[in-house]
Backbone as a printed PyTorch tensor [residue, N CA C, xyz], in Angstrom:
tensor([[[282.5510, 256.9840,  54.2350],
         [283.4350, 256.8010,  53.1020],
         [282.4910, 257.1760,  51.8350]],

        [[282.9760, 257.6800,  50.7060],
         [282.5950, 258.3140,  49.8000],
         [281.9030, 257.1010,  48.9550]],

        [[280.8380, 257.2310,  48.1050],
         [280.1930, 256.1660,  47.1540],
         [281.3040, 256.1200,  46.2340]],

        [[281.4850, 254.9650,  45.7310],
         [282.3270, 254.5680,  44.2150],
         [281.9930, 255.3100,  43.5150]],

        [[283.2340, 255.7170,  42.4390],
         [282.9030, 256.6940,  41.0910],
         [282.1800, 255.6530,  40.4500]],

        [[281.0470, 256.0610,  39.2960],
         [280.3670, 255.4330,  38.5470],
         [280.8730, 255.6390,  36.9230]],

        [[282.0770, 255.3970,  36.7560],
         [282.5560, 255.6790,  35.4440],
         [281.6330, 255.1350,  34.2180]],

        [[281.4740, 256.0910,  33.1630],
         [280.7970, 255.5730,  32.0500],
         [281.8750, 255.5110,  30.8980]],

        [[282.0080, 254.7330,  29.9280],
         [283.0290, 254.5880,  28.6080],
         [282.4470, 255.7730,  27.6330]],

        [[283.1880, 256.5880,  27.5800],
         [282.7730, 257.9060,  26.6800],
         [283.2760, 257.6000,  25.2910]],

        [[284.4990, 257.5310,  25.5070],
         [285.6620, 257.6090,  24.2910],
         [286.5070, 256.4010,  24.4100]],

        [[286.5490, 255.6870,  23.2070],
         [287.7130, 254.8200,  22.7040],
         [288.7590, 255.5820,  21.6260]],

        [[289.7220, 256.0340,  22.0030],
         [290.8660, 257.0440,  21.2400],
         [291.8520, 256.2470,  20.6330]],

        [[292.0190, 256.2630,  19.3850],
         [293.3080, 255.4990,  18.8380],
         [294.2190, 256.2770,  18.3790]],

        [[295.3860, 256.4840,  18.3490],
         [296.2630, 257.1720,  17.8110],
         [296.7040, 256.5180,  16.5220]],

        [[296.6210, 257.4880,  15.1820],
         [296.9810, 256.8590,  14.1110],
         [297.9510, 257.7460,  13.4240]],

        [[298.5020, 257.2620,  12.4760],
         [299.6040, 257.7900,  11.6170],
         [299.1800, 258.7050,  10.4540]],

        [[298.1710, 258.3040,   9.9010],
         [297.4540, 259.2720,   8.9830],
         [295.8080, 259.4830,   9.1430]],

        [[295.6380, 260.5440,   9.8040],
         [294.1640, 260.8900,   9.9330],
         [293.4260, 260.9690,   8.8440]],

        [[293.5980, 261.5920,   7.9520],
         [292.5050, 261.0750,   6.6380],
         [292.4310, 259.8550,   6.2630]],

        [[293.4150, 258.9940,   6.5580],
         [293.1060, 257.5850,   5.8810],
         [292.4530, 256.7740,   6.8980]],

        [[292.6690, 257.2750,   8.3570],
         [292.0150, 256.5230,   9.4170],
         [290.6160, 257.0740,   9.1710]],

        [[290.2370, 257.9820,   9.1160],
         [288.7840, 258.3700,   8.9900],
         [288.1430, 257.9110,   7.8560]],

        [[288.9870, 257.9360,   6.7630],
         [288.1050, 257.1480,   5.6320],
         [288.0050, 255.6670,   5.7540]],

        [[288.9000, 254.9820,   6.5470],
         [288.5320, 253.4510,   6.7940],
         [287.2680, 253.3380,   7.7610]],

        [[287.3410, 254.3120,   8.8240],
         [286.4540, 253.9390,   9.5970],
         [284.7610, 254.3930,   9.1190]],

        [[284.9520, 255.7540,   8.4980],
         [283.5750, 255.8370,   7.5780],
         [283.0720, 254.6730,   6.7110]],

        [[284.0600, 254.2040,   5.9350],
         [283.6200, 253.3770,   4.6420],
         [283.1960, 251.9140,   5.4190]],

        [[284.3300, 251.4910,   6.5960],
         [283.9600, 250.2040,   6.7920],
         [282.7740, 250.2500,   7.6200]],

        [[282.2390, 250.9890,   8.4210],
         [281.1300, 251.0480,   9.4850],
         [280.1030, 252.3090,   9.1320]],

        [[280.2820, 253.1540,   8.3560],
         [279.3520, 254.4400,   7.8480],
         [279.4950, 255.3930,   9.1940]],

        [[280.5550, 255.2150,   9.9470],
         [280.5700, 256.3030,  10.9420],
         [281.0430, 257.5080,  10.3210]],

        [[280.1870, 258.5230,  11.1120],
         [280.2500, 260.1360,  10.3710],
         [280.8310, 260.9510,  11.6030]],

        [[281.8950, 261.8080,  11.4230],
         [282.6650, 262.8350,  12.4790],
         [281.4330, 263.4070,  12.9140]],

        [[281.6970, 263.7030,  14.1340],
         [281.0560, 264.5930,  15.2870],
         [281.6570, 265.5330,  15.5500]],

        [[282.9600, 265.5460,  15.5680],
         [284.0510, 266.4040,  15.8590],
         [285.2790, 266.1820,  15.1450]],

        [[285.8030, 267.6600,  14.4790],
         [286.6070, 267.3100,  13.5590],
         [287.6940, 268.7050,  13.8620]],

        [[289.0260, 268.2390,  13.8620],
         [290.0580, 269.2580,  14.1470],
         [291.3300, 268.9440,  13.2540]],

        [[292.0420, 269.6300,  13.0320],
         [293.1870, 269.3850,  12.4960],
         [294.1750, 268.2510,  12.7960]],

        [[294.1030, 267.7870,  14.1080],
         [294.8020, 266.7920,  14.6710],
         [293.9240, 265.4810,  15.1850]],

        [[292.4010, 265.8200,  15.2740],
         [291.6890, 264.8440,  16.2910],
         [290.2850, 264.8820,  15.4040]],

        [[289.4740, 263.8480,  15.0690],
         [288.2340, 263.3060,  14.7980],
         [287.7100, 262.6160,  15.6380]],

        [[286.5390, 262.9100,  15.9020],
         [285.4220, 262.0710,  16.7390],
         [284.5270, 261.4480,  15.8360]],

        [[284.2740, 260.1350,  16.1020],
         [282.9400, 259.5590,  15.2160],
         [281.7920, 258.9700,  16.0570]],

        [[280.7820, 258.9560,  15.7570],
         [279.8070, 258.5530,  16.6870],
         [279.3640, 257.0470,  16.5470]],

        [[279.3240, 256.5220,  17.4470],
         [278.9330, 254.8040,  17.4260],
         [277.6240, 255.0060,  17.8860]],

        [[276.9470, 254.0600,  17.2090],
         [275.2620, 253.8030,  17.4990],
         [275.2970, 253.3090,  18.6760]],

        [[274.6800, 253.9970,  19.7940],
         [274.4920, 253.3210,  21.0830],
         [275.5510, 253.0070,  21.9610]],

        [[276.4580, 253.6700,  21.7510],
         [277.6990, 253.3690,  22.5320],
         [278.9330, 254.7930,  22.6940]],

        [[279.7860, 254.3230,  23.3130],
         [280.8370, 255.1840,  23.3460],
         [281.2320, 255.9730,  22.1200]],

        [[282.0450, 257.0720,  21.8570],
         [282.5560, 257.6800,  20.5100],
         [283.6530, 256.9840,  20.5600]],

        [[284.1850, 257.0630,  18.9900],
         [285.4080, 256.4840,  18.5810],
         [286.4350, 257.7570,  18.4390]],

        [[287.4560, 258.1830,  18.9640],
         [288.4600, 259.3740,  18.5760],
         [289.5750, 258.7840,  17.7570]],

        [[290.0150, 259.4310,  17.1880],
         [291.1260, 259.1200,  15.8020],
         [291.8340, 260.2470,  16.2660]],

        [[293.1480, 260.1500,  16.7630],
         [294.0770, 261.1080,  16.9220],
         [295.2390, 261.1950,  16.1820]],

        [[295.8520, 262.2040,  15.6820],
         [297.0090, 262.2610,  15.0140],
         [298.0110, 261.9080,  16.0260]],

        [[298.8830, 260.8910,  15.8480],
         [300.0060, 260.3950,  16.8700],
         [300.8850, 261.6020,  17.1220]],

        [[301.2130, 262.5750,  16.8030],
         [302.0430, 263.6410,  17.1150],
         [301.0660, 264.4220,  18.0710]],

        [[299.8880, 264.4690,  17.8710],
         [299.0090, 265.5300,  18.7380],
         [298.6940, 264.5150,  19.9810]],

        [[298.4730, 263.1480,  19.8630],
         [298.3910, 262.2630,  20.9220],
         [299.7020, 262.3000,  21.9750]],

        [[300.7400, 262.1490,  21.2380],
         [302.0520, 262.0490,  22.1100],
         [301.9790, 263.7210,  22.9990]],

        [[301.6030, 264.5350,  22.3170],
         [302.0480, 266.0790,  22.9070],
         [301.0280, 265.8230,  24.3020]],

        [[299.7450, 265.1730,  24.2540],
         [298.9160, 264.9870,  25.4670],
         [299.5020, 264.0270,  26.3360]],

        [[300.6700, 263.0940,  26.1640],
         [301.0770, 262.1970,  26.8750],
         [302.4060, 262.7400,  27.4150]],

        [[303.0440, 263.6550,  26.7020],
         [304.2320, 264.4040,  27.3720],
         [305.4540, 263.1810,  26.6210]],

        [[304.8260, 262.2540,  25.6590],
         [306.1730, 261.3860,  25.2410],
         [305.4280, 260.8800,  24.0010]],

        [[306.2510, 260.8640,  23.1020],
         [306.0960, 260.1930,  21.7350],
         [305.6720, 258.8140,  21.6270]],

        [[304.4350, 258.1740,  21.2250],
         [304.3040, 257.0350,  21.4760],
         [305.1890, 256.0750,  20.3900]],

        [[305.0850, 254.9650,  20.5560],
         [305.9240, 253.8540,  19.9080],
         [305.3490, 253.7830,  18.7080]],

        [[306.0820, 253.6870,  17.5060],
         [305.6820, 253.7450,  16.2190],
         [305.0770, 252.3120,  15.8800]],

        [[303.8310, 251.8110,  15.2890],
         [303.3330, 250.7920,  14.9740],
         [304.3270, 249.7800,  14.0750]],

        [[304.1940, 248.6750,  14.1270],
         [304.6050, 247.8230,  12.8780],
         [303.8950, 248.0370,  11.6810]],

        [[304.1080, 248.2280,  10.5530],
         [303.4520, 248.0620,   9.6250],
         [302.4020, 246.8530,   9.1260]],

        [[303.1060, 245.9120,   9.6660],
         [302.2380, 244.4140,   9.5680],
         [301.5990, 243.9100,  10.5670]],

        [[302.3980, 243.7930,  11.7020],
         [302.0590, 243.1580,  13.0710],
         [300.7960, 243.9860,  13.6500]],

        [[299.6390, 243.5460,  14.2800],
         [298.6280, 243.9720,  14.8780],
         [299.1260, 244.7250,  16.0520]],

        [[298.3320, 245.3450,  16.2910],
         [298.4980, 246.3260,  17.7940],
         [297.4540, 245.4300,  18.8910]],

        [[298.3570, 245.3950,  20.2840],
         [297.2900, 244.8770,  21.1350],
         [296.1910, 245.1840,  21.7710]],

        [[295.4990, 245.9650,  20.4590],
         [294.1100, 246.7050,  20.7580],
         [293.0120, 245.8300,  19.8580]],

        [[291.6910, 245.5210,  20.3590],
         [290.8070, 244.7370,  19.5550],
         [289.4200, 245.6220,  19.8440]],

        [[288.8350, 246.2380,  18.6040],
         [287.3990, 246.9100,  18.8910],
         [286.8920, 245.6320,  18.3010]],

        [[285.7160, 245.4160,  19.0900],
         [284.7620, 244.2850,  18.5250],
         [283.2450, 244.7300,  18.3160]],

        [[282.8080, 244.4030,  17.3700],
         [281.4240, 245.0290,  16.7590],
         [280.6730, 243.8370,  16.6140]],

        [[279.3980, 243.9340,  17.1350],
         [278.3980, 243.1170,  16.6580],
         [277.6790, 243.4890,  15.5920]],

        [[277.2850, 242.8490,  14.5150],
         [276.7960, 243.1730,  13.3930],
         [275.5400, 242.4060,  12.8270]],

        [[274.3430, 243.3560,  12.4380],
         [272.9540, 242.4850,  11.9810],
         [273.5310, 241.4860,  10.8700]],

        [[274.3390, 241.9520,  10.0990],
         [274.3500, 241.3350,   8.4050],
         [276.0520, 241.2860,   8.4570]],

        [[276.3910, 239.9610,   9.0910],
         [277.8100, 240.0250,   9.2420],
         [278.4370, 239.7870,   7.8680]],

        [[278.1410, 239.0310,   7.0190],
         [278.3430, 239.0440,   5.4930],
         [278.7480, 240.6750,   4.6700]],

        [[277.7810, 241.3840,   4.9170],
         [277.8120, 242.7490,   4.6290],
         [278.9310, 243.4290,   5.5150]],

        [[279.1060, 243.3170,   6.5900],
         [280.2500, 243.6430,   7.6350],
         [281.5270, 243.4800,   7.2810]],

        [[281.6770, 241.9430,   7.1150],
         [282.9560, 241.4840,   6.2880],
         [283.3050, 242.4510,   4.8410]],

        [[282.5270, 242.2510,   4.2050],
         [282.6670, 242.8930,   2.6360],
         [283.0960, 244.4400,   2.8510]],

        [[282.4020, 245.0540,   3.9240],
         [282.8340, 246.6870,   4.0110],
         [284.1190, 246.7930,   4.5130]],

        [[284.2840, 246.0460,   5.7930],
         [285.6440, 246.2540,   6.3660],
         [286.5590, 245.7560,   5.2630]],

        [[286.7480, 244.8720,   4.2700],
         [287.7900, 244.5430,   3.2350],
         [287.5590, 245.5930,   2.1700]],

        [[286.5030, 246.1190,   1.8590],
         [286.6600, 247.0610,   0.6590],
         [287.2710, 248.4660,   1.3150]],

        [[287.0040, 248.3930,   2.7120],
         [287.6470, 249.9700,   3.0330],
         [289.0790, 249.7540,   3.3950]],

        [[289.5230, 248.5090,   3.3780],
         [291.0410, 248.3420,   3.1390],
         [291.6370, 247.2430,   4.5110]],

        [[290.4100, 246.8300,   5.2740],
         [291.0500, 245.8590,   6.2990],
         [291.6460, 244.5010,   5.7700]],

        [[292.6580, 244.4710,   6.6600],
         [293.4350, 243.0690,   6.2140],
         [292.9770, 241.8020,   7.2110]],

        [[292.5950, 240.8410,   6.3010],
         [291.8770, 239.7520,   7.3830],
         [293.1410, 238.8940,   7.7940]],

        [[292.8750, 239.0370,   9.1870],
         [293.4140, 238.2550,  10.1480],
         [293.2560, 236.9250,  10.1080]],

        [[291.6330, 236.6460,  10.7440],
         [291.5250, 235.3160,  10.9860],
         [289.8910, 235.4680,  10.2430]],

        [[289.7280, 234.3430,   9.5520],
         [288.5730, 234.1870,   8.6440],
         [287.3970, 233.7770,   9.4140]],

        [[286.0990, 234.2980,   8.9380],
         [284.9750, 234.1460,   9.6900],
         [284.8510, 232.7440,  10.3750]],

        [[284.5960, 232.6410,  11.4130],
         [284.3970, 231.2790,  12.2520],
         [283.6690, 231.3160,  13.4050]],

        [[283.2250, 230.3170,  13.9600],
         [282.5540, 229.9550,  15.1370],
         [283.3190, 229.9570,  16.1530]],

        [[283.3160, 230.9860,  17.1050],
         [284.4890, 231.0160,  18.1960],
         [283.9290, 230.2520,  19.3520]],

        [[284.8460, 229.9500,  20.2960],
         [284.7490, 229.4630,  21.5700],
         [283.5770, 229.9230,  22.3360]],

        [[283.4070, 231.1600,  22.5410],
         [282.6030, 232.1620,  23.5190],
         [280.9310, 231.9360,  22.7520]],

        [[281.0160, 231.5150,  21.4900],
         [279.5930, 231.6360,  20.6810],
         [279.3590, 232.6520,  19.8370]],

        [[280.1210, 233.3660,  19.3320],
         [280.0280, 234.3450,  18.4970],
         [280.5460, 233.6630,  17.1610]],

        [[279.9860, 233.8740,  15.8420],
         [280.7070, 233.9980,  14.7100],
         [281.3560, 235.1810,  14.4130]],

        [[282.6950, 235.0970,  13.8150],
         [283.3910, 236.4470,  14.0070],
         [284.5810, 236.2110,  13.0450]],

        [[284.9460, 237.4520,  12.5070],
         [286.0500, 237.5260,  11.4610],
         [286.9470, 238.7780,  12.0790]],

        [[288.3890, 238.5600,  11.9140],
         [289.1980, 239.4470,  12.5100],
         [289.7790, 240.0830,  11.3190]],

        [[290.1550, 241.5430,  11.5590],
         [290.8530, 242.0170,  10.4580],
         [291.9770, 242.9980,  11.1780]],

        [[292.7630, 243.7410,  10.2460],
         [293.7900, 244.7400,  11.0760],
         [293.3750, 246.0330,  10.1460]],

        [[292.9720, 247.0990,  10.9400],
         [292.9330, 248.4040,  10.0920],
         [294.2050, 249.0730,   9.7610]],

        [[294.1630, 250.2760,   8.9430],
         [295.3320, 250.7770,   8.7250],
         [296.4790, 250.8840,   9.4010]],

        [[296.0790, 251.1170,  10.6950],
         [297.2080, 251.5520,  11.8430],
         [297.5160, 250.2530,  12.4230]],

        [[296.9600, 248.9580,  12.2740],
         [297.4930, 247.9730,  12.9840],
         [296.3690, 247.3850,  14.1170]],

        [[295.2740, 248.3420,  14.4730],
         [294.5470, 248.1490,  15.2700],
         [293.5440, 246.7470,  15.0840]],

        [[293.2770, 245.5980,  15.8090],
         [292.7070, 244.5840,  15.5120],
         [290.7530, 244.9000,  15.6510]],

        [[290.4930, 244.7990,  14.6130],
         [288.8080, 245.0190,  14.2690],
         [288.2680, 243.3860,  14.2000]],

        [[287.3020, 243.6150,  14.9960],
         [286.3290, 242.2010,  14.8380],
         [285.0420, 242.5950,  14.3660]],

        [[284.4150, 241.8240,  13.4930],
         [282.9500, 241.9650,  13.1640],
         [282.6530, 240.5580,  13.6400]],

        [[281.2670, 240.5590,  14.3110],
         [280.7440, 239.3400,  14.7610],
         [279.1130, 239.4100,  15.0540]],

        [[278.7460, 238.1140,  15.1660],
         [277.0930, 238.2200,  15.4730],
         [277.2040, 236.9260,  16.1590]],

        [[276.0910, 236.6060,  17.3610],
         [276.1120, 235.5810,  18.1430],
         [275.5700, 234.5800,  17.0940]],

        [[276.0630, 233.1260,  17.2470],
         [276.0150, 232.1230,  16.6200],
         [274.5260, 231.9400,  16.3810]],

        [[274.1870, 231.4700,  15.3000],
         [272.8020, 231.1590,  14.9680],
         [272.4010, 229.8570,  15.6390]]])
């Protein structure tokens, strides 16, 4: 019997309606910089982890062979990106300044993190958190 595969998460890819807007949001909110840039896809480096890919919805659909459903302009998507931050106050301010819409204010959560929940311009849920003091 062959040994089990040892997958490593390399990328998290989000389909976005407006690629320049999405790149601006993630760059402003978290200071991420593009490492790959094409007309329909941009990849951003995350410190110490997988990369974040932003894919124009039309290009994303071409890979799937089917057009993805359009997200609601106000309802969050069933996607959550959870970031631990050293300075939670600064992270919250940056996400808000970049255009993140507050979904749930900073609070102590049941699992022991202090976290605030936002919606990005494409409806993805973005969480900034730190372990509770």
